[in-house]
Amino acid sequence: MAKDVICEVSSCRNWAGNNRCSAESIFIVNNKESNAHRSAETDCKTFDPK
Ligand code: SF4
């Protein structure tokens, strides 16, 4: 279980400054049909645009 989530996506409503995420939990998904092999192939589905 992640202790802290550090995120730079300041355009998200859950972004809390100092690169923190204020969401109760987050859901990370593959951004392609097959399983990710690199971080660039993952996305935060909890993202909520401001
Ligand atoms: S919900 Fe996802 S995109 Fe939004 S601040 Fe948290 S980790 Fe970042």
PDB file of N, CA and C and ligand atoms in Angstrom:
ATOM      1  N   MET A   1       0.849  -1.192   0.000  1.00  0.00           N
ATOM      2  CA  MET A   1       0.000   0.000   0.000  1.00  0.00           C
ATOM      3  C   MET A   1       0.884   1.241   0.000  1.00  0.00           C
ATOM      4  N   ALA A   2       0.554   2.164  -0.867  1.00  0.00           N
ATOM      5  CA  ALA A   2       1.353   3.392  -0.934  1.00  0.00           C
ATOM      6  C   ALA A   2       1.118   4.253   0.309  1.00  0.00           C
ATOM      7  N   LYS A   3       2.175   4.749   0.901  1.00  0.00           N
ATOM      8  CA  LYS A   3       2.051   5.620   2.064  1.00  0.00           C
ATOM      9  C   LYS A   3       1.707   7.031   1.624  1.00  0.00           C
ATOM     10  N   ASP A   4       2.334   7.485   0.600  1.00  0.00           N
ATOM     11  CA  ASP A   4       2.087   8.825   0.076  1.00  0.00           C
ATOM     12  C   ASP A   4       1.996   8.736  -1.437  1.00  0.00           C
ATOM     13  N   VAL A   5       1.192   9.581  -2.008  1.00  0.00           N
ATOM     14  CA  VAL A   5       1.150   9.705  -3.463  1.00  0.00           C
ATOM     15  C   VAL A   5       1.687  11.075  -3.829  1.00  0.00           C
ATOM     16  N   ILE A   6       2.720  11.097  -4.614  1.00  0.00           N
ATOM     17  CA  ILE A   6       3.313  12.343  -5.082  1.00  0.00           C
ATOM     18  C   ILE A   6       2.932  12.496  -6.545  1.00  0.00           C
ATOM     19  N   CYS A   7       2.388  13.652  -6.897  1.00  0.00           N
ATOM     20  CA  CYS A   7       1.854  13.852  -8.241  1.00  0.00           C
ATOM     21  C   CYS A   7       2.104  15.292  -8.670  1.00  0.00           C
ATOM     22  N   GLU A   8       2.471  15.470  -9.919  1.00  0.00           N
ATOM     23  CA  GLU A   8       2.751  16.821 -10.418  1.00  0.00           C
ATOM     24  C   GLU A   8       1.599  17.401 -11.231  1.00  0.00           C
ATOM     25  N   VAL A   9       0.467  16.681 -11.321  1.00  0.00           N
ATOM     26  CA  VAL A   9      -0.626  17.102 -12.202  1.00  0.00           C
ATOM     27  C   VAL A   9      -1.492  18.154 -11.501  1.00  0.00           C
ATOM     28  N   SER A  10      -1.032  19.389 -11.516  1.00  0.00           N
ATOM     29  CA  SER A  10      -1.703  20.469 -10.778  1.00  0.00           C
ATOM     30  C   SER A  10      -3.036  20.878 -11.399  1.00  0.00           C
ATOM     31  N   SER A  11      -3.357  20.377 -12.578  1.00  0.00           N
ATOM     32  CA  SER A  11      -4.645  20.680 -13.212  1.00  0.00           C
ATOM     33  C   SER A  11      -5.762  19.762 -12.712  1.00  0.00           C
ATOM     34  N   CYS A  12      -5.461  18.870 -11.764  1.00  0.00           N
ATOM     35  CA  CYS A  12      -6.455  17.944 -11.187  1.00  0.00           C
ATOM     36  C   CYS A  12      -7.051  18.544  -9.908  1.00  0.00           C
ATOM     37  N   ARG A  13      -8.347  18.359  -9.692  1.00  0.00           N
ATOM     38  CA  ARG A  13      -9.012  18.857  -8.480  1.00  0.00           C
ATOM     39  C   ARG A  13      -8.444  18.214  -7.215  1.00  0.00           C
ATOM     40  N   ASN A  14      -7.879  17.026  -7.318  1.00  0.00           N
ATOM     41  CA  ASN A  14      -7.323  16.332  -6.156  1.00  0.00           C
ATOM     42  C   ASN A  14      -5.893  16.750  -5.833  1.00  0.00           C
ATOM     43  N   TRP A  15      -5.336  17.602  -6.665  1.00  0.00           N
ATOM     44  CA  TRP A  15      -3.953  18.033  -6.431  1.00  0.00           C
ATOM     45  C   TRP A  15      -3.948  19.009  -5.271  1.00  0.00           C
ATOM     46  N   ALA A  16      -3.036  18.818  -4.302  1.00  0.00           N
ATOM     47  CA  ALA A  16      -3.101  19.572  -3.052  1.00  0.00           C
ATOM     48  C   ALA A  16      -1.874  20.429  -2.769  1.00  0.00           C
ATOM     49  N   GLY A  17      -1.122  20.757  -3.753  1.00  0.00           N
ATOM     50  CA  GLY A  17       0.050  21.583  -3.504  1.00  0.00           C
ATOM     51  C   GLY A  17       1.208  20.742  -2.996  1.00  0.00           C
ATOM     52  N   ASN A  18       2.423  21.241  -3.156  1.00  0.00           N
ATOM     53  CA  ASN A  18       3.619  20.464  -2.806  1.00  0.00           C
ATOM     54  C   ASN A  18       3.587  19.076  -3.441  1.00  0.00           C
ATOM     55  N   ASN A  19       2.959  18.989  -4.600  1.00  0.00           N
ATOM     56  CA  ASN A  19       2.878  17.731  -5.365  1.00  0.00           C
ATOM     57  C   ASN A  19       2.258  16.589  -4.550  1.00  0.00           C
ATOM     58  N   ARG A  20       1.188  16.891  -3.794  1.00  0.00           N
ATOM     59  CA  ARG A  20       0.467  15.865  -3.033  1.00  0.00           C
ATOM     60  C   ARG A  20      -0.886  15.594  -3.676  1.00  0.00           C
ATOM     61  N   CYS A  21      -1.407  14.382  -3.449  1.00  0.00           N
ATOM     62  CA  CYS A  21      -2.736  14.002  -3.928  1.00  0.00           C
ATOM     63  C   CYS A  21      -3.666  13.893  -2.720  1.00  0.00           C
ATOM     64  N   SER A  22      -4.823  14.576  -2.762  1.00  0.00           N
ATOM     65  CA  SER A  22      -5.752  14.578  -1.628  1.00  0.00           C
ATOM     66  C   SER A  22      -6.862  13.539  -1.768  1.00  0.00           C
ATOM     67  N   ALA A  23      -6.855  12.730  -2.820  1.00  0.00           N
ATOM     68  CA  ALA A  23      -7.901  11.720  -3.016  1.00  0.00           C
ATOM     69  C   ALA A  23      -7.796  10.622  -1.950  1.00  0.00           C
ATOM     70  N   GLU A  24      -8.939  10.055  -1.550  1.00  0.00           N
ATOM     71  CA  GLU A  24      -8.958   8.935  -0.595  1.00  0.00           C
ATOM     72  C   GLU A  24      -8.205   7.733  -1.150  1.00  0.00           C
ATOM     73  N   SER A  25      -8.364   7.505  -2.433  1.00  0.00           N
ATOM     74  CA  SER A  25      -7.658   6.430  -3.114  1.00  0.00           C
ATOM     75  C   SER A  25      -7.539   6.838  -4.578  1.00  0.00           C
ATOM     76  N   ILE A  26      -6.646   6.203  -5.276  1.00  0.00           N
ATOM     77  CA  ILE A  26      -6.504   6.490  -6.702  1.00  0.00           C
ATOM     78  C   ILE A  26      -6.505   5.185  -7.473  1.00  0.00           C
ATOM     79  N   PHE A  27      -6.914   5.268  -8.720  1.00  0.00           N
ATOM     80  CA  PHE A  27      -7.004   4.106  -9.600  1.00  0.00           C
ATOM     81  C   PHE A  27      -6.090   4.362 -10.796  1.00  0.00           C
ATOM     82  N   ILE A  28      -5.053   3.541 -10.892  1.00  0.00           N
ATOM     83  CA  ILE A  28      -4.098   3.671 -11.991  1.00  0.00           C
ATOM     84  C   ILE A  28      -4.358   2.565 -13.005  1.00  0.00           C
ATOM     85  N   VAL A  29      -4.400   2.949 -14.257  1.00  0.00           N
ATOM     86  CA  VAL A  29      -4.736   1.985 -15.313  1.00  0.00           C
ATOM     87  C   VAL A  29      -3.635   1.944 -16.372  1.00  0.00           C
ATOM     88  N   ASN A  30      -3.630   0.845 -17.127  1.00  0.00           N
ATOM     89  CA  ASN A  30      -2.821   0.780 -18.337  1.00  0.00           C
ATOM     90  C   ASN A  30      -3.410   1.765 -19.334  1.00  0.00           C
ATOM     91  N   ASN A  31      -2.594   2.495 -20.054  1.00  0.00           N
ATOM     92  CA  ASN A  31      -3.161   3.380 -21.061  1.00  0.00           C
ATOM     93  C   ASN A  31      -3.135   2.760 -22.455  1.00  0.00           C
ATOM     94  N   LYS A  32      -2.775   1.470 -22.504  1.00  0.00           N
ATOM     95  CA  LYS A  32      -2.857   0.709 -23.752  1.00  0.00           C
ATOM     96  C   LYS A  32      -3.615  -0.580 -23.448  1.00  0.00           C
ATOM     97  N   GLU A  33      -3.941  -1.341 -24.475  1.00  0.00           N
ATOM     98  CA  GLU A  33      -4.710  -2.567 -24.262  1.00  0.00           C
ATOM     99  C   GLU A  33      -3.907  -3.641 -23.540  1.00  0.00           C
ATOM    100  N   SER A  34      -2.593  -3.685 -23.736  1.00  0.00           N
ATOM    101  CA  SER A  34      -1.766  -4.682 -23.060  1.00  0.00           C
ATOM    102  C   SER A  34      -1.190  -4.089 -21.777  1.00  0.00           C
ATOM    103  N   ASN A  35      -0.687  -4.963 -20.883  1.00  0.00           N
ATOM    104  CA  ASN A  35      -0.124  -4.500 -19.619  1.00  0.00           C
ATOM    105  C   ASN A  35       1.080  -3.597 -19.842  1.00  0.00           C
ATOM    106  N   ALA A  36       1.187  -2.574 -19.014  1.00  0.00           N
ATOM    107  CA  ALA A  36       2.280  -1.606 -19.137  1.00  0.00           C
ATOM    108  C   ALA A  36       3.633  -2.261 -18.872  1.00  0.00           C
ATOM    109  N   HIS A  37       4.622  -1.796 -19.575  1.00  0.00           N
ATOM    110  CA  HIS A  37       6.013  -2.199 -19.331  1.00  0.00           C
ATOM    111  C   HIS A  37       6.871  -0.998 -18.967  1.00  0.00           C
ATOM    112  N   ARG A  38       6.310   0.199 -19.108  1.00  0.00           N
ATOM    113  CA  ARG A  38       7.024   1.435 -18.770  1.00  0.00           C
ATOM    114  C   ARG A  38       6.049   2.366 -18.066  1.00  0.00           C
ATOM    115  N   SER A  39       6.542   3.243 -17.222  1.00  0.00           N
ATOM    116  CA  SER A  39       5.668   4.172 -16.506  1.00  0.00           C
ATOM    117  C   SER A  39       4.849   5.029 -17.472  1.00  0.00           C
ATOM    118  N   ALA A  40       5.418   5.318 -18.636  1.00  0.00           N
ATOM    119  CA  ALA A  40       4.714   6.144 -19.628  1.00  0.00           C
ATOM    120  C   ALA A  40       3.463   5.452 -20.164  1.00  0.00           C
ATOM    121  N   GLU A  41       3.325   4.150 -19.879  1.00  0.00           N
ATOM    122  CA  GLU A  41       2.162   3.399 -20.357  1.00  0.00           C
ATOM    123  C   GLU A  41       1.093   3.250 -19.278  1.00  0.00           C
ATOM    124  N   THR A  42       1.163   4.071 -18.227  1.00  0.00           N
ATOM    125  CA  THR A  42       0.161   4.062 -17.160  1.00  0.00           C
ATOM    126  C   THR A  42      -0.494   5.437 -17.038  1.00  0.00           C
ATOM    127  N   ASP A  43      -1.710   5.475 -16.499  1.00  0.00           N
ATOM    128  CA  ASP A  43      -2.456   6.731 -16.315  1.00  0.00           C
ATOM    129  C   ASP A  43      -3.228   6.678 -15.010  1.00  0.00           C
ATOM    130  N   CYS A  44      -3.473   7.847 -14.410  1.00  0.00           N
ATOM    131  CA  CYS A  44      -4.324   7.952 -13.228  1.00  0.00           C
ATOM    132  C   CYS A  44      -5.767   8.182 -13.678  1.00  0.00           C
ATOM    133  N   LYS A  45      -6.624   7.199 -13.445  1.00  0.00           N
ATOM    134  CA  LYS A  45      -8.021   7.321 -13.873  1.00  0.00           C
ATOM    135  C   LYS A  45      -8.828   8.168 -12.892  1.00  0.00           C
ATOM    136  N   THR A  46      -8.285   8.433 -11.715  1.00  0.00           N
ATOM    137  CA  THR A  46      -8.960   9.281 -10.721  1.00  0.00           C
ATOM    138  C   THR A  46      -8.837  10.758 -11.077  1.00  0.00           C
ATOM    139  N   PHE A  47      -7.981  11.090 -12.020  1.00  0.00           N
ATOM    140  CA  PHE A  47      -7.809  12.482 -12.463  1.00  0.00           C
ATOM    141  C   PHE A  47      -9.174  13.133 -12.698  1.00  0.00           C
ATOM    142  N   ASP A  48      -9.335  14.317 -12.120  1.00  0.00           N
ATOM    143  CA  ASP A  48     -10.584  15.079 -12.240  1.00  0.00           C
ATOM    144  C   ASP A  48     -10.201  16.506 -12.653  1.00  0.00           C
ATOM    145  N   PRO A  49     -10.443  16.895 -13.889  1.00  0.00           N
ATOM    146  CA  PRO A  49      -9.970  18.203 -14.343  1.00  0.00           C
ATOM    147  C   PRO A  49     -10.616  19.345 -13.588  1.00  0.00           C
ATOM    148  N   LYS A  50      -9.852  20.382 -13.304  1.00  0.00           N
ATOM    149  CA  LYS A  50     -10.381  21.578 -12.621  1.00  0.00           C
ATOM    150  C   LYS A  50     -11.327  22.324 -13.542  1.00  0.00           C
TER     151      LYS A  50
HETATM  152  S1  SF4 B   1      -6.094  11.965  -8.583  1.00  0.00           S
HETATM  153 FE1  SF4 B   1      -4.361  11.285  -9.841  1.00  0.00          FE
HETATM  154  S2  SF4 B   1      -3.890  13.008 -11.201  1.00  0.00           S
HETATM  155 FE2  SF4 B   1      -5.157  13.779  -9.529  1.00  0.00          FE
HETATM  156  S3  SF4 B   1      -3.703  14.544  -7.998  1.00  0.00           S
HETATM  157 FE3  SF4 B   1      -4.213  12.434  -7.438  1.00  0.00          FE
HETATM  158  S4  SF4 B   1      -2.635  11.164  -8.414  1.00  0.00           S
HETATM  159 FE4  SF4 B   1      -2.574  13.196  -9.401  1.00  0.00          FE
END
